[in-house]
Amino acid sequence: MTTENILNEENNEENNEENNGEQVNEEVNTSEEAESNTSSEFEIGDTVRGTVYKIEDKFVKAHIEDSDFEGIVPISQLTNKRIERPEEIVSEEDTIEGVVIKVENEEDRKNVIFSIRKLDETNAYDTLQSAKDNDETITGTVMEVVKAGLVVDVGVRGFIPASLLSDAYIEDLDQFEGQELEVKVEDIEPEKNRVILNRKRIVEAEKAEERKKQLENLEAGSIVEGEVVRITTFGAFINLGEVDGLAHISELDYSRVEKVEDAVNIGDKVQVKILDVDPEQERISLSLKQAQESPFSTFVNEHSEGDVLEGTVKRLVDFGAFVEVTPGVEGLVHVSEISHEHVATPSDVLKEGQTVTVKILSLNEDSEKVSLSIKETTERPSREEQAKVYRDDSDDEGPTLGDVFGDRFRDLDI
């Protein structure tokens, strides 16, 4: 077989590779004629070694060790990478090794056509299969960015689908071109030159490890910064780095919060106090309000029992009224402390939003409770004013209580 024939075959292989858009899958001539020309010294599939002595544009020639055969490696069989010239891969005097793909044994010509690429691929597939079986991490270089993912060199051409690139959607795949990436082997079919790689599992494992470390380092009682990332009806989820914690609606502010959106918005940077950490369940309880100075503490420092001040009725309940005396501090006016007169239902004499004058009856710093009184800020009615309840000043001609009961109430002290 002449060098010209080799080059013609090489050109045909290149054309097939361009038309198919994938690696050339060599077909070996196993016809009876080829078999008759095959020497017993070399067989197709043998591994041979040689020393490069000549480099042409489309092939490389080498002296085969311990043989009078000449080795020829077509440019397409040097590497699985796309190259323009053999010099990109080999130099004269290099020792090369490959798999025999054709043998020419004639009286005046003894050639061995061999493939470095096929040997590299065989070794690479063995390594990849072992990595898959043992769930090992390997490193590859991104050769090409395509619409559906990344083509990666891992000894052979592997592919990372966009869906297996990360645990989150990545819009710009071009950022990975030329980068080295750590990947797992998801699927491998050597006979189809098919290798599917997975980077998402690496990303997820790294984040899981970071979450574990952060959970171990978080301490209850410490104050940290976070970002509001999600809002629900019962609270806000706040990202602390690799983990999220929950601040219940009752822990958003010292003032009563009706809707979470009234206290925080997504994207807000906030200071939070860590209330509790459960590493096993990856749960973190947080408080925004406790990361701030308590308004009750400030109130206690500025006021004492007996002080009279104004407040706003916030809530009415059967047993009394809650009055806000300063932002974030509410005190209870028991129903018995609303008026000197009997009050059956607080809503009979008070309305939410009403401004009232109250007197501090007691301050409990431990429980942060304030007892208030409205009636203590007003004078008790005199007996004469109380007696007016029994007086009838109408012009009604009907019988009076005196007419009915006569002198029966004369001796009563009212």
Tab-separated table of C-alpha atoms in Angstrom:
chain	number	residue	atom	x	y	z
A	1	MET	CA	0.000	0.000	0.000
A	2	THR	CA	1.520	3.318	-1.084
A	3	THR	CA	1.637	6.535	0.892
A	4	GLU	CA	-0.691	8.024	-1.723
A	5	ASN	CA	-3.257	5.331	-0.998
A	6	ILE	CA	-2.963	6.083	2.702
A	7	LEU	CA	-3.579	9.780	2.080
A	8	ASN	CA	-6.595	8.981	-0.114
A	9	GLU	CA	-8.063	6.891	2.694
A	10	GLU	CA	-7.249	9.700	5.121
A	11	ASN	CA	-9.111	12.232	2.932
A	12	ASN	CA	-12.121	9.914	2.718
A	13	GLU	CA	-12.135	9.575	6.534
A	14	GLU	CA	-12.013	13.359	6.964
A	15	ASN	CA	-14.929	13.834	4.576
A	16	ASN	CA	-16.988	11.236	6.412
A	17	GLU	CA	-16.191	12.894	9.745
A	18	GLU	CA	-17.367	16.303	8.480
A	19	ASN	CA	-20.575	14.855	6.982
A	20	ASN	CA	-21.479	12.876	10.075
A	21	GLY	CA	-20.435	15.552	12.602
A	22	GLU	CA	-18.946	12.918	14.909
A	23	GLN	CA	-15.787	10.886	15.444
A	24	VAL	CA	-14.690	8.522	12.736
A	25	ASN	CA	-15.437	4.913	13.572
A	26	GLU	CA	-12.702	2.967	11.715
A	27	GLU	CA	-13.709	-0.070	9.734
A	28	VAL	CA	-10.942	-2.594	9.263
A	29	ASN	CA	-10.538	-4.487	6.013
A	30	THR	CA	-10.882	-8.121	6.946
A	31	SER	CA	-11.209	-9.504	3.436
A	32	GLU	CA	-9.429	-12.692	2.456
A	33	GLU	CA	-6.938	-10.665	0.389
A	34	ALA	CA	-5.961	-8.556	3.440
A	35	GLU	CA	-5.668	-11.670	5.557
A	36	SER	CA	-3.337	-13.265	3.024
A	37	ASN	CA	-1.074	-10.211	3.202
A	38	THR	CA	-0.971	-10.126	6.979
A	39	SER	CA	2.262	-11.271	8.499
A	40	SER	CA	2.281	-13.505	11.503
A	41	GLU	CA	4.445	-10.836	13.140
A	42	PHE	CA	1.589	-8.293	13.423
A	43	GLU	CA	-2.166	-8.668	13.569
A	44	ILE	CA	-4.979	-6.141	13.579
A	45	GLY	CA	-5.597	-5.032	17.150
A	46	ASP	CA	-1.986	-5.494	18.279
A	47	THR	CA	-0.325	-2.683	20.190
A	48	VAL	CA	2.902	-1.440	18.636
A	49	ARG	CA	5.577	1.112	19.550
A	50	GLY	CA	7.768	3.153	17.299
A	51	THR	CA	10.021	6.178	16.964
A	52	VAL	CA	8.918	9.070	14.744
A	53	TYR	CA	11.410	9.784	11.970
A	54	LYS	CA	9.324	11.709	9.456
A	55	ILE	CA	6.360	14.088	9.647
A	56	GLU	CA	4.289	14.953	6.583
A	57	ASP	CA	1.186	17.139	6.261
A	58	LYS	CA	-1.262	14.249	6.505
A	59	PHE	CA	0.629	11.446	8.217
A	60	VAL	CA	3.531	10.472	10.446
A	61	LYS	CA	6.117	7.744	9.816
A	62	ALA	CA	7.839	5.759	12.546
A	63	HIS	CA	10.326	2.900	12.898
A	64	ILE	CA	8.524	0.025	14.631
A	65	GLU	CA	10.523	-1.376	17.534
A	66	ASP	CA	12.213	-4.750	17.001
A	67	SER	CA	10.889	-4.981	13.441
A	68	ASP	CA	11.741	-4.111	9.853
A	69	PHE	CA	8.190	-2.819	9.389
A	70	GLU	CA	7.510	0.862	8.878
A	71	GLY	CA	4.719	2.425	10.928
A	72	ILE	CA	2.340	4.967	9.452
A	73	VAL	CA	-0.132	7.039	11.472
A	74	PRO	CA	-2.684	9.106	9.448
A	75	ILE	CA	-3.355	12.559	10.915
A	76	SER	CA	-6.915	11.531	11.855
A	77	GLN	CA	-5.466	8.713	13.985
A	78	LEU	CA	-3.083	10.888	15.997
A	79	THR	CA	-5.684	12.317	18.399
A	80	ASN	CA	-9.397	12.790	18.952
A	81	LYS	CA	-8.830	16.552	18.895
A	82	ARG	CA	-9.205	18.604	15.747
A	83	ILE	CA	-5.739	19.562	14.480
A	84	GLU	CA	-4.400	21.123	11.273
A	85	ARG	CA	-0.908	19.613	11.285
A	86	PRO	CA	0.689	16.565	12.959
A	87	GLU	CA	3.342	18.799	14.551
A	88	GLU	CA	0.654	19.955	16.973
A	89	ILE	CA	0.782	16.496	18.531
A	90	VAL	CA	4.150	14.836	17.805
A	91	SER	CA	7.754	15.684	16.991
A	92	GLU	CA	10.556	13.719	15.385
A	93	GLU	CA	12.287	11.241	17.703
A	94	ASP	CA	9.101	10.937	19.821
A	95	THR	CA	8.188	7.423	20.907
A	96	ILE	CA	4.580	6.699	19.983
A	97	GLU	CA	2.278	3.787	20.694
A	98	GLY	CA	-0.922	2.699	18.987
A	99	VAL	CA	-3.255	-0.074	17.831
A	100	VAL	CA	-2.680	-1.817	14.486
A	101	ILE	CA	-5.585	-1.178	12.113
A	102	LYS	CA	-4.026	-2.554	8.896
A	103	VAL	CA	-0.955	-4.568	7.902
A	104	GLU	CA	0.794	-4.483	4.510
A	105	ASN	CA	3.364	-7.251	4.060
A	106	GLU	CA	4.730	-7.362	0.536
A	107	GLU	CA	8.098	-8.320	-0.856
A	108	ASP	CA	9.305	-4.745	-1.249
A	109	ARG	CA	7.024	-2.991	1.228
A	110	LYS	CA	6.259	-3.755	4.862
A	111	ASN	CA	3.919	-1.235	6.470
A	112	VAL	CA	1.863	-1.184	9.651
A	113	ILE	CA	-0.965	1.343	9.743
A	114	PHE	CA	-1.692	2.080	13.373
A	115	SER	CA	-3.810	4.455	15.458
A	116	ILE	CA	-2.701	6.356	18.508
A	117	ARG	CA	-6.223	7.690	18.832
A	118	LYS	CA	-7.801	4.252	19.070
A	119	LEU	CA	-5.422	3.174	21.810
A	120	ASP	CA	-6.065	6.402	23.714
A	121	GLU	CA	-9.799	5.936	23.295
A	122	THR	CA	-9.683	2.329	24.471
A	123	ASN	CA	-7.723	3.351	27.550
A	124	ALA	CA	-9.996	6.353	28.070
A	125	TYR	CA	-13.163	4.225	27.893
A	126	ASP	CA	-11.686	1.791	30.410
A	127	THR	CA	-10.899	4.709	32.736
A	128	LEU	CA	-14.351	6.227	32.239
A	129	GLN	CA	-16.114	2.920	32.904
A	130	SER	CA	-14.125	2.510	36.108
A	131	ALA	CA	-14.995	6.081	37.133
A	132	LYS	CA	-18.691	5.379	36.516
A	133	ASP	CA	-18.638	2.086	38.405
A	134	ASN	CA	-16.906	3.678	41.406
A	135	ASP	CA	-18.757	7.014	41.205
A	136	GLU	CA	-15.452	8.848	40.878
A	137	THR	CA	-14.990	12.475	39.848
A	138	ILE	CA	-12.951	13.164	36.703
A	139	THR	CA	-11.738	16.350	35.042
A	140	GLY	CA	-12.389	17.387	31.444
A	141	THR	CA	-11.780	20.410	29.247
A	142	VAL	CA	-14.658	22.100	27.431
A	143	MET	CA	-13.905	21.827	23.700
A	144	GLU	CA	-17.082	23.258	22.260
A	145	VAL	CA	-20.275	25.002	23.335
A	146	VAL	CA	-23.450	23.912	21.562
A	147	LYS	CA	-27.075	24.861	22.056
A	148	ALA	CA	-27.922	21.772	24.093
A	149	GLY	CA	-24.833	21.728	26.293
A	150	LEU	CA	-21.047	21.334	26.332
A	151	VAL	CA	-18.676	19.027	24.428
A	152	VAL	CA	-15.897	18.012	26.829
A	153	ASP	CA	-12.583	16.256	26.277
A	154	VAL	CA	-12.226	13.434	28.821
A	155	GLY	CA	-9.859	11.327	26.702
A	156	VAL	CA	-12.749	10.936	24.279
A	157	ARG	CA	-15.458	13.401	23.358
A	158	GLY	CA	-18.013	13.568	26.158
A	159	PHE	CA	-21.175	15.627	26.399
A	160	ILE	CA	-22.769	17.517	29.296
A	161	PRO	CA	-26.452	18.305	28.594
A	162	ALA	CA	-27.458	21.777	29.810
A	163	SER	CA	-29.862	20.128	32.284
A	164	LEU	CA	-26.929	18.297	33.946
A	165	LEU	CA	-24.628	21.317	34.076
A	166	SER	CA	-25.845	22.826	37.365
A	167	ASP	CA	-28.632	22.713	39.924
A	168	ALA	CA	-29.918	26.038	38.567
A	169	TYR	CA	-30.657	27.272	35.053
A	170	ILE	CA	-27.601	28.731	33.301
A	171	GLU	CA	-28.399	31.069	30.439
A	172	ASP	CA	-24.878	31.800	29.187
A	173	LEU	CA	-23.071	28.545	28.323
A	174	ASP	CA	-20.260	30.366	26.509
A	175	GLN	CA	-18.687	31.234	29.862
A	176	PHE	CA	-17.510	27.605	30.143
A	177	GLU	CA	-15.613	27.423	26.842
A	178	GLY	CA	-12.012	26.311	27.428
A	179	GLN	CA	-12.596	25.715	31.150
A	180	GLU	CA	-11.641	22.592	33.057
A	181	LEU	CA	-14.666	21.092	34.804
A	182	GLU	CA	-15.077	18.348	37.357
A	183	VAL	CA	-17.745	15.876	36.264
A	184	LYS	CA	-19.254	12.463	36.944
A	185	VAL	CA	-19.813	9.821	34.231
A	186	GLU	CA	-23.568	9.532	33.823
A	187	ASP	CA	-23.695	7.045	30.937
A	188	ILE	CA	-21.181	5.399	28.624
A	189	GLU	CA	-21.553	3.365	25.380
A	190	PRO	CA	-18.122	2.835	23.763
A	191	GLU	CA	-19.577	1.051	20.753
A	192	LYS	CA	-21.550	4.211	19.941
A	193	ASN	CA	-18.783	6.642	20.941
A	194	ARG	CA	-21.272	8.009	23.496
A	195	VAL	CA	-20.257	9.473	26.858
A	196	ILE	CA	-22.747	11.515	28.910
A	197	LEU	CA	-21.293	13.553	31.749
A	198	ASN	CA	-22.899	15.144	34.788
A	199	ARG	CA	-21.656	18.287	36.551
A	200	LYS	CA	-24.910	18.918	38.448
A	201	ARG	CA	-24.161	16.149	40.945
A	202	ILE	CA	-20.811	17.785	41.753
A	203	VAL	CA	-22.474	21.158	42.344
A	204	GLU	CA	-25.177	19.611	44.546
A	205	ALA	CA	-22.627	17.664	46.591
A	206	GLU	CA	-20.486	20.769	47.098
A	207	LYS	CA	-23.487	22.804	48.233
A	208	ALA	CA	-24.599	20.023	50.569
A	209	GLU	CA	-21.147	20.032	52.163
A	210	GLU	CA	-21.223	23.815	52.488
A	211	ARG	CA	-24.688	23.631	54.090
A	212	LYS	CA	-23.427	21.057	56.562
A	213	LYS	CA	-20.443	23.219	57.502
A	214	GLN	CA	-22.551	26.346	57.894
A	215	LEU	CA	-25.158	24.553	60.013
A	216	GLU	CA	-22.383	23.318	62.297
A	217	ASN	CA	-21.003	26.847	62.662
A	218	LEU	CA	-24.300	28.631	63.332
A	219	GLU	CA	-24.895	29.311	67.025
A	220	ALA	CA	-28.210	30.034	68.707
A	221	GLY	CA	-28.211	33.556	70.078
A	222	SER	CA	-25.838	35.005	67.483
A	223	ILE	CA	-26.879	37.818	65.152
A	224	VAL	CA	-26.109	37.481	61.425
A	225	GLU	CA	-27.043	39.168	58.170
A	226	GLY	CA	-29.344	37.560	55.634
A	227	GLU	CA	-31.513	38.240	52.626
A	228	VAL	CA	-35.275	37.729	52.365
A	229	VAL	CA	-35.774	35.192	49.550
A	230	ARG	CA	-39.353	33.960	50.034
A	231	ILE	CA	-42.513	35.139	51.745
A	232	THR	CA	-45.410	33.006	53.005
A	233	THR	CA	-48.513	33.713	55.052
A	234	PHE	CA	-46.786	32.445	58.205
A	235	GLY	CA	-43.390	34.102	57.859
A	236	ALA	CA	-40.335	34.918	55.734
A	237	PHE	CA	-37.514	32.647	54.562
A	238	ILE	CA	-34.119	34.319	54.866
A	239	ASN	CA	-30.971	33.113	53.111
A	240	LEU	CA	-27.847	33.033	55.267
A	241	GLY	CA	-25.449	31.805	52.557
A	242	GLU	CA	-25.883	28.110	51.777
A	243	VAL	CA	-28.919	27.664	54.044
A	244	ASP	CA	-32.285	29.337	54.563
A	245	GLY	CA	-33.932	30.031	57.891
A	246	LEU	CA	-37.524	30.902	58.803
A	247	ALA	CA	-38.573	34.005	60.685
A	248	HIS	CA	-42.143	33.419	61.892
A	249	ILE	CA	-44.574	36.310	61.431
A	250	SER	CA	-44.582	36.784	65.204
A	251	GLU	CA	-40.815	37.366	65.091
A	252	LEU	CA	-40.779	40.024	62.374
A	253	ASP	CA	-41.474	43.080	64.503
A	254	TYR	CA	-42.310	44.068	68.061
A	255	SER	CA	-45.469	45.652	66.729
A	256	ARG	CA	-48.268	43.329	65.697
A	257	VAL	CA	-47.834	42.293	62.021
A	258	GLU	CA	-51.007	41.437	60.120
A	259	LYS	CA	-49.296	40.608	56.792
A	260	VAL	CA	-45.690	39.549	56.283
A	261	GLU	CA	-45.399	41.991	53.371
A	262	ASP	CA	-46.054	44.827	55.814
A	263	ALA	CA	-42.753	44.041	57.551
A	264	VAL	CA	-40.358	42.741	54.854
A	265	ASN	CA	-39.996	42.406	51.086
A	266	ILE	CA	-38.113	39.901	48.938
A	267	GLY	CA	-34.549	41.105	48.443
A	268	ASP	CA	-34.357	42.993	51.749
A	269	LYS	CA	-31.024	42.702	53.588
A	270	VAL	CA	-31.827	42.159	57.266
A	271	GLN	CA	-30.152	41.471	60.593
A	272	VAL	CA	-31.556	38.377	62.303
A	273	LYS	CA	-31.026	36.589	65.580
A	274	ILE	CA	-30.642	32.799	65.445
A	275	LEU	CA	-33.171	31.275	67.821
A	276	ASP	CA	-32.578	27.577	67.113
A	277	VAL	CA	-30.596	25.309	64.740
A	278	ASP	CA	-31.497	21.715	63.835
A	279	PRO	CA	-28.629	20.330	61.683
A	280	GLU	CA	-30.342	16.988	61.106
A	281	GLN	CA	-33.489	18.541	59.647
A	282	GLU	CA	-31.577	21.556	58.257
A	283	ARG	CA	-34.012	23.886	60.019
A	284	ILE	CA	-33.136	27.298	61.391
A	285	SER	CA	-35.471	29.517	63.409
A	286	LEU	CA	-34.789	33.241	63.120
A	287	SER	CA	-36.042	36.509	64.584
A	288	LEU	CA	-35.822	39.980	63.101
A	289	LYS	CA	-37.275	41.728	66.093
A	290	GLN	CA	-34.884	40.153	68.597
A	291	ALA	CA	-31.926	41.331	66.541
A	292	GLN	CA	-32.997	44.877	67.448
A	293	GLU	CA	-33.175	46.595	70.806
A	294	SER	CA	-36.459	45.786	72.486
A	295	PRO	CA	-38.776	48.830	72.607
A	296	PHE	CA	-40.032	47.429	75.921
A	297	SER	CA	-36.562	47.808	77.439
A	298	THR	CA	-36.453	51.405	76.290
A	299	PHE	CA	-39.963	51.987	77.654
A	300	VAL	CA	-39.061	50.514	81.052
A	301	ASN	CA	-36.018	52.767	81.278
A	302	GLU	CA	-38.081	55.864	80.530
A	303	HIS	CA	-41.267	55.133	82.527
A	304	SER	CA	-42.346	53.807	85.869
A	305	GLU	CA	-45.521	52.795	87.724
A	306	GLY	CA	-47.901	55.696	88.246
A	307	ASP	CA	-46.932	57.545	85.053
A	308	VAL	CA	-49.819	58.920	83.045
A	309	LEU	CA	-49.525	58.989	79.253
A	310	GLU	CA	-51.561	58.794	76.079
A	311	GLY	CA	-52.060	55.660	74.007
A	312	THR	CA	-54.045	54.249	71.125
A	313	VAL	CA	-56.602	51.469	71.428
A	314	LYS	CA	-55.332	48.662	69.192
A	315	ARG	CA	-57.541	45.716	70.034
A	316	LEU	CA	-60.735	45.099	71.958
A	317	VAL	CA	-61.344	41.755	73.631
A	318	ASP	CA	-63.976	40.496	76.045
A	319	PHE	CA	-61.733	41.027	79.074
A	320	GLY	CA	-60.409	44.457	78.160
A	321	ALA	CA	-58.538	46.628	75.674
A	322	PHE	CA	-54.938	46.562	74.414
A	323	VAL	CA	-53.508	50.059	74.215
A	324	GLU	CA	-50.254	50.932	72.426
A	325	VAL	CA	-48.344	53.372	74.599
A	326	THR	CA	-45.277	53.585	72.334
A	327	PRO	CA	-44.444	51.855	69.006
A	328	GLY	CA	-43.981	48.155	69.756
A	329	VAL	CA	-45.281	48.308	73.343
A	330	GLU	CA	-48.873	47.475	74.212
A	331	GLY	CA	-50.461	47.334	77.642
A	332	LEU	CA	-53.707	45.804	78.819
A	333	VAL	CA	-56.526	47.843	80.265
A	334	HIS	CA	-58.647	45.256	82.053
A	335	VAL	CA	-62.389	45.705	81.642
A	336	SER	CA	-62.577	46.602	85.339
A	337	GLU	CA	-60.081	49.465	84.726
A	338	ILE	CA	-61.931	51.112	81.871
A	339	SER	CA	-64.427	53.129	83.883
A	340	HIS	CA	-65.644	53.771	87.412
A	341	GLU	CA	-69.027	52.684	86.172
A	342	HIS	CA	-69.764	49.089	85.338
A	343	VAL	CA	-68.693	48.121	81.774
A	344	ALA	CA	-70.152	44.903	80.442
A	345	THR	CA	-68.330	44.928	77.107
A	346	PRO	CA	-65.273	47.102	76.294
A	347	SER	CA	-66.648	47.874	72.832
A	348	ASP	CA	-69.595	49.626	74.532
A	349	VAL	CA	-67.325	52.522	75.547
A	350	LEU	CA	-64.154	52.197	73.430
A	351	LYS	CA	-63.287	51.959	69.731
A	352	GLU	CA	-60.160	50.698	67.983
A	353	GLY	CA	-57.961	53.630	66.975
A	354	GLN	CA	-59.309	55.813	69.774
A	355	THR	CA	-56.781	57.914	71.718
A	356	VAL	CA	-57.058	57.466	75.466
A	357	THR	CA	-55.229	58.620	78.595
A	358	VAL	CA	-53.906	55.764	80.711
A	359	LYS	CA	-52.033	55.286	83.965
A	360	ILE	CA	-49.327	52.622	84.388
A	361	LEU	CA	-50.398	50.256	87.147
A	362	SER	CA	-47.480	47.789	86.845
A	363	LEU	CA	-44.458	46.905	84.681
A	364	ASN	CA	-43.191	43.319	84.403
A	365	GLU	CA	-39.814	43.435	82.659
A	366	ASP	CA	-39.378	39.645	82.579
A	367	SER	CA	-42.663	38.943	80.831
A	368	GLU	CA	-42.693	42.341	79.078
A	369	LYS	CA	-46.236	43.064	80.233
A	370	VAL	CA	-47.775	46.406	81.136
A	371	SER	CA	-50.977	46.835	83.130
A	372	LEU	CA	-52.858	50.067	82.458
A	373	SER	CA	-55.911	51.879	83.731
A	374	ILE	CA	-58.160	54.450	82.147
A	375	LYS	CA	-60.432	54.987	85.137
A	376	GLU	CA	-57.443	55.899	87.338
A	377	THR	CA	-56.939	58.994	85.182
A	378	THR	CA	-60.454	60.209	85.885
A	379	GLU	CA	-62.170	61.314	89.118
A	380	ARG	CA	-64.522	58.970	90.857
A	381	PRO	CA	-68.143	60.336	90.629
A	382	SER	CA	-69.575	61.794	93.859
A	383	ARG	CA	-72.458	60.121	95.661
A	384	GLU	CA	-74.795	62.839	94.441
A	385	GLU	CA	-73.797	62.116	90.837
A	386	GLN	CA	-74.210	58.422	91.407
A	387	ALA	CA	-77.625	59.062	93.003
A	388	LYS	CA	-78.801	60.816	89.837
A	389	VAL	CA	-79.186	57.422	88.410
A	390	TYR	CA	-82.223	56.966	90.613
A	391	ARG	CA	-83.720	60.459	90.039
A	392	ASP	CA	-86.475	60.912	87.525
A	393	ASP	CA	-86.589	64.478	86.154
A	394	SER	CA	-89.042	63.792	83.378
A	395	ASP	CA	-92.453	65.434	83.131
A	396	ASP	CA	-94.147	62.084	82.985
A	397	GLU	CA	-97.354	62.077	85.002
A	398	GLY	CA	-96.960	58.384	85.771
A	399	PRO	CA	-96.210	57.022	89.255
A	400	THR	CA	-92.706	57.570	90.659
A	401	LEU	CA	-90.576	55.164	92.678
A	402	GLY	CA	-91.569	57.129	95.774
A	403	ASP	CA	-95.210	56.617	94.957
A	404	VAL	CA	-94.684	52.889	94.588
A	405	PHE	CA	-92.302	52.166	97.478
A	406	GLY	CA	-93.097	54.988	99.850
A	407	ASP	CA	-90.640	55.282	102.748
A	408	ARG	CA	-89.061	51.858	102.292
A	409	PHE	CA	-85.701	53.337	101.038
A	410	ARG	CA	-85.553	56.082	103.682
A	411	ASP	CA	-83.004	54.321	105.878
A	412	LEU	CA	-80.750	53.086	103.032
A	413	ASP	CA	-77.305	54.677	102.815
A	414	ILE	CA	-76.862	55.425	99.134
